[in-house]
Coordinates of C-alpha atoms in Angstrom, one line a residue:
X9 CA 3.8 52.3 -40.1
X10 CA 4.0 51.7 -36.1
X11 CA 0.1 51.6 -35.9
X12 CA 0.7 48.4 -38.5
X13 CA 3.8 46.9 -36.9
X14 CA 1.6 47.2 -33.4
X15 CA -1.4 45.7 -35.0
X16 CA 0.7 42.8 -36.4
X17 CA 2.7 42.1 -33.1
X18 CA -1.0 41.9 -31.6
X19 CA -2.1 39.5 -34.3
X20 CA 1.1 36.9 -33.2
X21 CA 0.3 37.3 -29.5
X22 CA -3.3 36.3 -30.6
X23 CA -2.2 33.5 -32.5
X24 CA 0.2 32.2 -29.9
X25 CA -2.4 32.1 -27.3
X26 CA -4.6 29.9 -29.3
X27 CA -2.3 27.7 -29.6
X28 CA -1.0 27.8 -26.6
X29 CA -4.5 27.7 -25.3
X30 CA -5.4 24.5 -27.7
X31 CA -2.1 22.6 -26.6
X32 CA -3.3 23.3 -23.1
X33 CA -6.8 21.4 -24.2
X34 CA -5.3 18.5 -25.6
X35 CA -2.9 17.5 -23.3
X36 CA -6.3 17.9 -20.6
X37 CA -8.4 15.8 -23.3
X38 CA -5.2 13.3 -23.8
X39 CA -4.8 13.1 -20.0
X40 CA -8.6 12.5 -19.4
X41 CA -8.6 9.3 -22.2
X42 CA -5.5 7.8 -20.3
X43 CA -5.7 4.9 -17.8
X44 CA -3.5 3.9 -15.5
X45 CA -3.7 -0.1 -13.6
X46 CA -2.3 -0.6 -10.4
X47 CA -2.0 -3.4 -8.7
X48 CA -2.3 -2.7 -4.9
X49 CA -2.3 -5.1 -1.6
X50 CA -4.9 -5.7 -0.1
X51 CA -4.6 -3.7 3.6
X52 CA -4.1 -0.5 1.4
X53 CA -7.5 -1.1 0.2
X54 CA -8.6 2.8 2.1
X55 CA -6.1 5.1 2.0
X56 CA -5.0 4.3 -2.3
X57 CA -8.5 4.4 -3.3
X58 CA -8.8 8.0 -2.0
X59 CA -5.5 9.3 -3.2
X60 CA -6.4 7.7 -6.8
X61 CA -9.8 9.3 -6.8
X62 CA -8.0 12.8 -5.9
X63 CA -6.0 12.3 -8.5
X64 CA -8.2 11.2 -11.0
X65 CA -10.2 14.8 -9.7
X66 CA -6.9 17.1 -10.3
X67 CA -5.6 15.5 -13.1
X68 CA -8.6 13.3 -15.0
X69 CA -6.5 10.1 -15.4
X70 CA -8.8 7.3 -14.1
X71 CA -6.5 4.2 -11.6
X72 CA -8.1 1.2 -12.4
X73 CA -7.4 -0.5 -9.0
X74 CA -6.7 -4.2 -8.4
X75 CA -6.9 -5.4 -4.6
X76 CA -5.2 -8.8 -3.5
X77 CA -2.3 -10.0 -1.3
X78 CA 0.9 -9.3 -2.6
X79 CA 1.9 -12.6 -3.9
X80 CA -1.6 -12.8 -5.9
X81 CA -0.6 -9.7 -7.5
X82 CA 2.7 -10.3 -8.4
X83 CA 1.8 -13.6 -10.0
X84 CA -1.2 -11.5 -12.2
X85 CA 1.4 -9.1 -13.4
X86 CA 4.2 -11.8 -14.2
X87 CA 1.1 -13.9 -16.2
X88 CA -1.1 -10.9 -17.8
X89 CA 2.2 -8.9 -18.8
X90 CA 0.0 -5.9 -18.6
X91 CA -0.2 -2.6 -15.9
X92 CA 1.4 0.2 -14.3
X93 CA 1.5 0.7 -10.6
X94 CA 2.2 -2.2 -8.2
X95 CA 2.4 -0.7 -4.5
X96 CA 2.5 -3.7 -1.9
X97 CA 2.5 -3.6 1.4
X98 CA 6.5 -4.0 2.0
X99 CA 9.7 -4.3 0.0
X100 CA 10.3 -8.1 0.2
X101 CA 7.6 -8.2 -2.4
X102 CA 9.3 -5.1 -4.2
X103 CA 12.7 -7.2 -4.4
X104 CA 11.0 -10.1 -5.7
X105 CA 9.3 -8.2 -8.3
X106 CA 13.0 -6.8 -9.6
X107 CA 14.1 -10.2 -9.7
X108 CA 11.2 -11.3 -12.0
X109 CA 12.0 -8.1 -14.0
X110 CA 8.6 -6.4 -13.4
X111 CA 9.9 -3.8 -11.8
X112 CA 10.9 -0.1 -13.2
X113 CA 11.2 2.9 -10.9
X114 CA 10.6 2.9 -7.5
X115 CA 9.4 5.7 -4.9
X116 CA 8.6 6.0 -0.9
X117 CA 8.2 4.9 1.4
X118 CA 4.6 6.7 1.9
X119 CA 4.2 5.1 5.1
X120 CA 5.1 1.9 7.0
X121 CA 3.4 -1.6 7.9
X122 CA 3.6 -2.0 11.9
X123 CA 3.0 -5.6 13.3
X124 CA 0.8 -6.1 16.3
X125 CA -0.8 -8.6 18.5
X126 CA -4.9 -8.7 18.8
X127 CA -6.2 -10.8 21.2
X128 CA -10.6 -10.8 22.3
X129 CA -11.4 -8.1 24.2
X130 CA -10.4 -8.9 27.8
X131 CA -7.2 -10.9 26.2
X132 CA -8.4 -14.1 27.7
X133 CA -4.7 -16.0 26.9
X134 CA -2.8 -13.3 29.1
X135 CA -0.6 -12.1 26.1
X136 CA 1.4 -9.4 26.6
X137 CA 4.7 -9.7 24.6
X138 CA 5.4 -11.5 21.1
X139 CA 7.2 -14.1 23.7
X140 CA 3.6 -15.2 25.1
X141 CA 2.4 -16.3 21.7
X142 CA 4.8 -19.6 22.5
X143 CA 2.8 -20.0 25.6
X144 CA 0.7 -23.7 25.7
X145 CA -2.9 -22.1 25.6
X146 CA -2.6 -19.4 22.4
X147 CA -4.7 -20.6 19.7
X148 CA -3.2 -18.0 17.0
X149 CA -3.8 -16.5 13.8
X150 CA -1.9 -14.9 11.2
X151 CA -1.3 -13.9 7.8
X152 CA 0.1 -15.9 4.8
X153 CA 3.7 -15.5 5.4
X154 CA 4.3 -16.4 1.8
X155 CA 1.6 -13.6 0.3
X156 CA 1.6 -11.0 2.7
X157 CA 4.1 -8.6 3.8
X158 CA 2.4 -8.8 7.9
X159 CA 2.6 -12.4 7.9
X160 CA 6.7 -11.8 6.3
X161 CA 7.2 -9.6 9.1
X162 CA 5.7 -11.7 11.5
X163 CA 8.0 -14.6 10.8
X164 CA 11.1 -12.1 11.5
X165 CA 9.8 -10.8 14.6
X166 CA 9.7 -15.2 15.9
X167 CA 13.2 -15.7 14.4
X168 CA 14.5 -12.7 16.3
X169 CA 12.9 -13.6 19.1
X170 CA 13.9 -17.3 18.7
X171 CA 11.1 -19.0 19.6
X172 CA 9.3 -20.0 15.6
X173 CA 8.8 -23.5 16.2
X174 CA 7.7 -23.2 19.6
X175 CA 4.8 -20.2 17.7
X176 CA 4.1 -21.9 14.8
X177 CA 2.7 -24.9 17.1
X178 CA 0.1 -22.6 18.0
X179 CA -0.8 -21.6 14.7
X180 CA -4.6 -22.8 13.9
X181 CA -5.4 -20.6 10.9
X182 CA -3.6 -19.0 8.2
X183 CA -5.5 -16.6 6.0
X184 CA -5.4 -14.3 3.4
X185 CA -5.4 -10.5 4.5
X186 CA -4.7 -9.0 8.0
X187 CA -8.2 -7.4 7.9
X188 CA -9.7 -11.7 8.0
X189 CA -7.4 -12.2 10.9
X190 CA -9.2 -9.4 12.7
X191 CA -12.7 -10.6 11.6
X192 CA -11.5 -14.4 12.8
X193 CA -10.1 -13.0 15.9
X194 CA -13.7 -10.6 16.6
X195 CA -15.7 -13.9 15.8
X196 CA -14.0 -15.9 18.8
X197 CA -12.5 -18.4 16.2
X198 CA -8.7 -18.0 17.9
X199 CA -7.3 -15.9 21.2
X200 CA -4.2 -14.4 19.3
X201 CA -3.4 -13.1 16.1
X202 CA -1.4 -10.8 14.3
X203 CA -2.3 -7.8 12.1
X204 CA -0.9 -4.3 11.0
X205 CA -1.6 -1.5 13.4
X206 CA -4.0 0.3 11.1
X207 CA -6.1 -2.9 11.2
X208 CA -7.3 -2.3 14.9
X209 CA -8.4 1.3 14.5
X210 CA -12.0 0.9 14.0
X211 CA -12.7 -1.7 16.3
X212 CA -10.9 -1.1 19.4
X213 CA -13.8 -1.5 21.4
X214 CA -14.2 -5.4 20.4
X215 CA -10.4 -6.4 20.7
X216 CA -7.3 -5.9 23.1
X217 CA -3.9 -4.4 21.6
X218 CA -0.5 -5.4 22.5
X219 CA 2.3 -3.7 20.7
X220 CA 5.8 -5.5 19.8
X221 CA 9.0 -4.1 21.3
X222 CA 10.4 -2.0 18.6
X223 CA 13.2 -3.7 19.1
X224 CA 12.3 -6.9 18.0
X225 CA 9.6 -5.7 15.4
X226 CA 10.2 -5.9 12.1
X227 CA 8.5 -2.8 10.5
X228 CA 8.0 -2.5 7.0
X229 CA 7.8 0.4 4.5
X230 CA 4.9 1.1 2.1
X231 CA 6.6 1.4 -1.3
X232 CA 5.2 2.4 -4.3
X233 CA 6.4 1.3 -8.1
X234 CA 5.6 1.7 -12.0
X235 CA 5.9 -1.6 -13.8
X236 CA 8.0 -2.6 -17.1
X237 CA 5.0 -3.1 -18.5
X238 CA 3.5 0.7 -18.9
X239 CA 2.5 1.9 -22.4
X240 CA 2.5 5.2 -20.3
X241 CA 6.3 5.7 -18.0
X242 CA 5.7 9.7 -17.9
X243 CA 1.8 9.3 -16.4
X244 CA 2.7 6.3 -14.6
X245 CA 5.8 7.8 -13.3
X246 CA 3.8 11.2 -12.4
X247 CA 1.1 9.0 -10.7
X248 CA 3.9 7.6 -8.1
X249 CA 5.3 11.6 -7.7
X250 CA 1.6 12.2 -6.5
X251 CA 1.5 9.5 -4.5
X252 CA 5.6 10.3 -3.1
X253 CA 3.7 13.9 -2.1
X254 CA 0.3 13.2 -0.5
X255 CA 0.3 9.5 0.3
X256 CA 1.7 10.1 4.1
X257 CA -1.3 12.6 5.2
X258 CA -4.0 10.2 3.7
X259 CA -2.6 6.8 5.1
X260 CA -2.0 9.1 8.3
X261 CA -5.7 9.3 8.3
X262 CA -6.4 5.6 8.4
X263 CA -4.4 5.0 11.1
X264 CA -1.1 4.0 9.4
X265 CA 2.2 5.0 10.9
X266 CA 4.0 7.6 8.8
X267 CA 7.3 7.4 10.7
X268 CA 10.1 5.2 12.0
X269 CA 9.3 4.1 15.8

């Protein structure tokens, strides 16, 4: 009778593994079929695609990655009504995405957006405070202040400082992304411009850096968000826990600030 009761006791431990086991595979074959959108700004472009390929590696869940300026993106979701992920480069755009109702849970910061001042290599205006891009001879270039969360910040740092009309005189070029005022800037088309810190990493040699008092700099976190519009909150909402945990090492790596200054 115990040889019987020990061989049917073996016979449900069997069974429960295979089930176990074949609940295990489906959830890994439903996880691999999922898709997740995310709609990400531009300047990110480096440090997001890595951490979606590692998690596309751990988990098999493929991010589908859109790249514009913030206001671009914002306007797609509000049209298309579709995605998952929006993560912007700062929380103005975050605030105006709640108040269009795209916006469900929240995470971060995973890092922060730091304003600074390029200039040619050899700074040929003689910048060397946020004050000096008033000065009669700047021929400056910025981003969108109404699509990008450097060109928002920038506009904060000249209010604080008091001196926006004087600035905005000197403005020759407004553009899209921080990464075309760096290219602009390289190519000799203006002698000032402003861009986020991680922007002048790879090309120090060709450009001169002046940083903005802390105390008048207007630095910005790197948020990250799941939309109202997810067919998928637990995967979406796992995706920004991913993100909460190893976005600060990768965007580390590209030469974004992880920390207050």
């Amino acid at each position: 009778m115990l040889k019987k009761i020990g061989g049917f006791i073996l016979i449900i431990v069997f069974c429960i593994g295979i089930l176990g086991c074949s609940k295990e595979q489906n959830i890994q074959t439903s996880a691999q079929a999922k898709t997740l959108t995310a709609y990400v700004g531009a300047n990110l472009k480096d440090p997001i695609s890595e951490l979606a390929s590692s998690y596309e590696q751990k988990t098999g869940v493929k991010v589908e990655l859109n790249f514009n300026n913030s206001g671009t993106l914002l306007n797609q979701i509000e049209t298309t009504k579709k995605g998952d992920i929006y993560i912007p480069g700062g929380m103005a755009a975050i605030d105006q995405g709640k108040q269009k109702g795209l916006i469900d849970q929240v995470a971060g910061p995973i890092a922060y957006t730091t304003p600074v001042i390029i200039t040619p290599k050899g700074n040929p205006a003689q910048i060397s405070s946020v004050e000096d891009l008033a000065k009669q001879n700047v021929k400056l270039i910025i981003p969108d202040k109404d699509a990008t969360a450097i060109g928002k910040s920038a506009y904060i740092v000249f209010n604080k400082i008091g001196k926006t009309k004087e600035i905005e005189k000197n403005i020759i070029a407004v553009v899209e992304s921080p990464a075309k005022v760096l290219a602009a800037i390289e190519m000799g088309q203006g002698n000032a411009g402003i861009v986020e810190f991680s922007n002048t990493q790879k090309d120090k040699d060709r450009i001169d850096i002046i940083e903005i008092d802390p105390k008048v700099n207007a630095i910005d976190q790197v948020p990250v968000a799941s939309l109202v519009y997810t067919t998928n909150k637990d995967l979406a909402n796992d995706f920004l826990k991913y993100l909460q945990e190893n976005g600060p090492e990768v965007f580390e790596k590209y030469g974004f600030k992880i920390k207050m200054a």
